[in-house]
Amino acid sequence: MKKINKTTSMLSKIITSCVLISVMFTIQAQNLTATEGYIRESIPGTTVSSAYMTLTNTSEKSVTLVGASSKISARIEIHEHSMSNGMMSMRQVESIVIGSKETAILQPSGLHLMIFDIKEPLKHGDLITLTLHFSSQPNVEIQLPVQSIKRKQHHH
Ligand SMILES: [Cu+2]
């Protein structure tokens, strides 16, 4: 009897963790989905990082991302990498407009959320809550896993 109980509880644990994982990587709110999100592990001795994700607007109206916030940092900006005169440079952008049924991809060497003045080092495996701010709809809270820079070869 005891053995059966143990198996059942293990099974329910597995099911629960599967549900949790799918919630972590996909959020659906106000006709917006965020998938494939992650935050780059911070490099020892530095206090900056960046967050990446794919945002899809499934609604009939465009949405405008105007910023983000998190308790890990008091300053998060929307940034964009671009090539100019053969040099990669980075600039702050005011907002990202995502048209109806369109997708915005935040990825290394492209758009990203730049996180400044990180209070504590971000370690691979941590789960960070970010709040996305939009001009025309309520905030959307997402959870992003921290990923090692060794897996994502990207220096920002
Ligand atoms: Cu940046």
CSV table of C-alpha atoms and ligand atoms in Angstrom, one decimal:
chain,number,residue,atom,x,y,z
A,1,MET,CA,0.0,0.0,0.0
A,2,LYS,CA,2.8,2.4,1.0
A,3,LYS,CA,4.6,1.7,-2.3
A,4,ILE,CA,1.5,2.6,-4.4
A,5,ASN,CA,1.1,5.8,-2.5
A,6,LYS,CA,4.7,6.8,-3.2
A,7,THR,CA,4.3,6.1,-6.9
A,8,THR,CA,1.2,8.1,-7.0
A,9,SER,CA,2.7,11.1,-5.3
A,10,MET,CA,5.8,10.9,-7.5
A,11,LEU,CA,3.5,10.9,-10.6
A,12,SER,CA,1.6,13.9,-9.3
A,13,LYS,CA,4.9,15.7,-8.7
A,14,ILE,CA,6.0,15.0,-12.3
A,15,ILE,CA,2.6,16.2,-13.6
A,16,THR,CA,2.8,19.3,-11.4
A,17,SER,CA,6.3,20.2,-12.6
A,18,CYS,CA,5.3,19.8,-16.2
A,19,VAL,CA,2.5,22.2,-15.8
A,20,LEU,CA,4.8,24.6,-14.0
A,21,ILE,CA,7.4,24.4,-16.8
A,22,SER,CA,4.8,25.2,-19.5
A,23,VAL,CA,3.6,28.1,-17.5
A,24,MET,CA,7.1,29.4,-17.1
A,25,PHE,CA,7.9,29.5,-20.8
A,26,THR,CA,4.5,30.5,-22.2
A,27,ILE,CA,2.3,33.2,-20.8
A,28,GLN,CA,-1.1,34.1,-22.3
A,29,ALA,CA,-2.6,37.3,-21.2
A,30,GLN,CA,-4.7,40.0,-22.9
A,31,ASN,CA,-4.2,38.5,-26.3
A,32,LEU,CA,-0.4,38.4,-25.9
A,33,THR,CA,1.9,35.5,-25.6
A,34,ALA,CA,5.5,35.5,-24.5
A,35,THR,CA,7.6,32.4,-25.4
A,36,GLU,CA,11.2,31.3,-25.5
A,37,GLY,CA,12.1,33.9,-22.8
A,38,TYR,CA,15.3,33.8,-20.8
A,39,ILE,CA,17.6,36.2,-19.0
A,40,ARG,CA,21.4,35.9,-19.6
A,41,GLU,CA,23.4,34.9,-16.6
A,42,SER,CA,25.3,37.9,-15.3
A,43,ILE,CA,29.1,37.9,-15.8
A,44,PRO,CA,30.9,37.9,-12.4
A,45,GLY,CA,31.9,41.5,-11.5
A,46,THR,CA,29.3,43.1,-13.7
A,47,THR,CA,25.8,44.3,-12.9
A,48,VAL,CA,24.2,44.2,-16.3
A,49,SER,CA,22.3,41.6,-18.2
A,50,SER,CA,19.6,41.3,-20.8
A,51,ALA,CA,16.3,39.6,-21.3
A,52,TYR,CA,15.1,37.9,-24.5
A,53,MET,CA,11.7,36.6,-25.6
A,54,THR,CA,9.3,36.2,-28.4
A,55,LEU,CA,6.2,38.3,-28.0
A,56,THR,CA,3.2,37.5,-30.2
A,57,ASN,CA,0.1,39.7,-30.4
A,58,THR,CA,-2.8,37.5,-31.2
A,59,SER,CA,-5.4,40.3,-31.1
A,60,GLU,CA,-7.0,42.5,-33.7
A,61,LYS,CA,-5.3,45.6,-32.4
A,62,SER,CA,-1.6,46.6,-32.2
A,63,VAL,CA,0.0,46.6,-28.8
A,64,THR,CA,3.0,48.8,-27.7
A,65,LEU,CA,5.6,47.6,-25.2
A,66,VAL,CA,6.9,50.7,-23.5
A,67,GLY,CA,9.1,49.2,-20.8
A,68,ALA,CA,9.7,46.6,-18.1
A,69,SER,CA,10.3,46.4,-14.4
A,70,SER,CA,11.5,43.8,-11.9
A,71,LYS,CA,12.6,43.7,-8.3
A,72,ILE,CA,16.1,42.6,-9.4
A,73,SER,CA,16.7,46.0,-10.9
A,74,ALA,CA,15.4,49.6,-10.8
A,75,ARG,CA,16.4,50.3,-14.4
A,76,ILE,CA,15.4,48.2,-17.3
A,77,GLU,CA,15.4,49.7,-20.8
A,78,ILE,CA,14.4,48.5,-24.2
A,79,HIS,CA,17.5,48.4,-26.4
A,80,GLU,CA,18.3,47.5,-30.0
A,81,HIS,CA,21.6,46.4,-31.5
A,82,SER,CA,22.4,47.6,-35.0
A,83,MET,CA,25.3,47.6,-37.4
A,84,SER,CA,26.6,51.0,-38.4
A,85,ASN,CA,29.8,51.5,-40.3
A,86,GLY,CA,30.6,47.8,-39.7
A,87,MET,CA,30.4,48.3,-36.0
A,88,MET,CA,27.8,46.7,-33.7
A,89,SER,CA,26.3,49.4,-31.6
A,90,MET,CA,23.4,49.6,-29.2
A,91,ARG,CA,20.8,52.2,-28.6
A,92,GLN,CA,17.8,52.7,-26.4
A,93,VAL,CA,14.4,52.5,-28.1
A,94,GLU,CA,11.2,54.1,-26.7
A,95,SER,CA,8.9,51.3,-27.4
A,96,ILE,CA,8.2,48.2,-29.5
A,97,VAL,CA,5.0,48.3,-31.5
A,98,ILE,CA,3.6,44.8,-32.3
A,99,GLY,CA,1.0,44.9,-35.0
A,100,SER,CA,-2.1,42.7,-35.0
A,101,LYS,CA,-1.1,39.0,-35.4
A,102,GLU,CA,2.5,40.0,-35.5
A,103,THR,CA,5.5,38.8,-33.5
A,104,ALA,CA,8.4,40.8,-32.0
A,105,ILE,CA,11.5,38.8,-31.4
A,106,LEU,CA,13.9,40.0,-28.6
A,107,GLN,CA,17.1,38.1,-29.2
A,108,PRO,CA,20.9,38.5,-29.0
A,109,SER,CA,22.2,41.1,-31.5
A,110,GLY,CA,18.7,42.5,-31.9
A,111,LEU,CA,16.0,43.9,-29.7
A,112,HIS,CA,16.4,43.1,-26.0
A,113,LEU,CA,15.5,44.3,-22.5
A,114,MET,CA,18.7,45.7,-21.0
A,115,ILE,CA,18.8,45.2,-17.2
A,116,PHE,CA,21.1,47.6,-15.3
A,117,ASP,CA,22.3,47.8,-11.7
A,118,ILE,CA,21.4,44.2,-10.9
A,119,LYS,CA,21.3,43.9,-7.1
A,120,GLU,CA,22.5,40.3,-6.9
A,121,PRO,CA,24.3,38.1,-9.5
A,122,LEU,CA,21.9,36.2,-11.7
A,123,LYS,CA,22.7,32.5,-11.7
A,124,HIS,CA,21.8,29.8,-14.2
A,125,GLY,CA,18.6,28.2,-13.1
A,126,ASP,CA,17.2,31.2,-11.3
A,127,LEU,CA,13.7,32.2,-12.2
A,128,ILE,CA,13.1,35.9,-12.5
A,129,THR,CA,9.8,37.7,-12.6
A,130,LEU,CA,9.5,40.6,-15.1
A,131,THR,CA,6.6,42.9,-15.5
A,132,LEU,CA,6.1,44.1,-19.1
A,133,HIS,CA,4.4,47.6,-19.5
A,134,PHE,CA,2.2,48.4,-22.4
A,135,SER,CA,0.7,51.7,-23.4
A,136,SER,CA,-2.7,50.4,-24.2
A,137,GLN,CA,-3.3,47.5,-21.9
A,138,PRO,CA,-2.6,46.3,-18.3
A,139,ASN,CA,0.8,45.1,-17.3
A,140,VAL,CA,1.8,41.5,-18.1
A,141,GLU,CA,3.9,39.6,-15.6
A,142,ILE,CA,6.2,36.9,-16.9
A,143,GLN,CA,8.7,34.6,-15.4
A,144,LEU,CA,12.0,34.0,-17.2
A,145,PRO,CA,14.7,31.4,-16.4
A,146,VAL,CA,18.3,32.6,-16.2
A,147,GLN,CA,20.5,30.8,-18.7
A,148,SER,CA,24.3,30.4,-18.6
A,149,ILE,CA,26.3,32.5,-21.0
A,150,LYS,CA,28.3,29.4,-21.9
A,151,ARG,CA,25.2,28.0,-23.6
A,152,LYS,CA,24.3,31.2,-25.3
A,153,GLN,CA,27.5,32.6,-26.7
A,154,HIS,CA,26.6,36.2,-26.6
A,155,HIS,CA,28.4,39.1,-25.2
A,156,HIS,CA,26.3,42.1,-24.7
B,1,CU,CU,21.5,46.8,-24.4
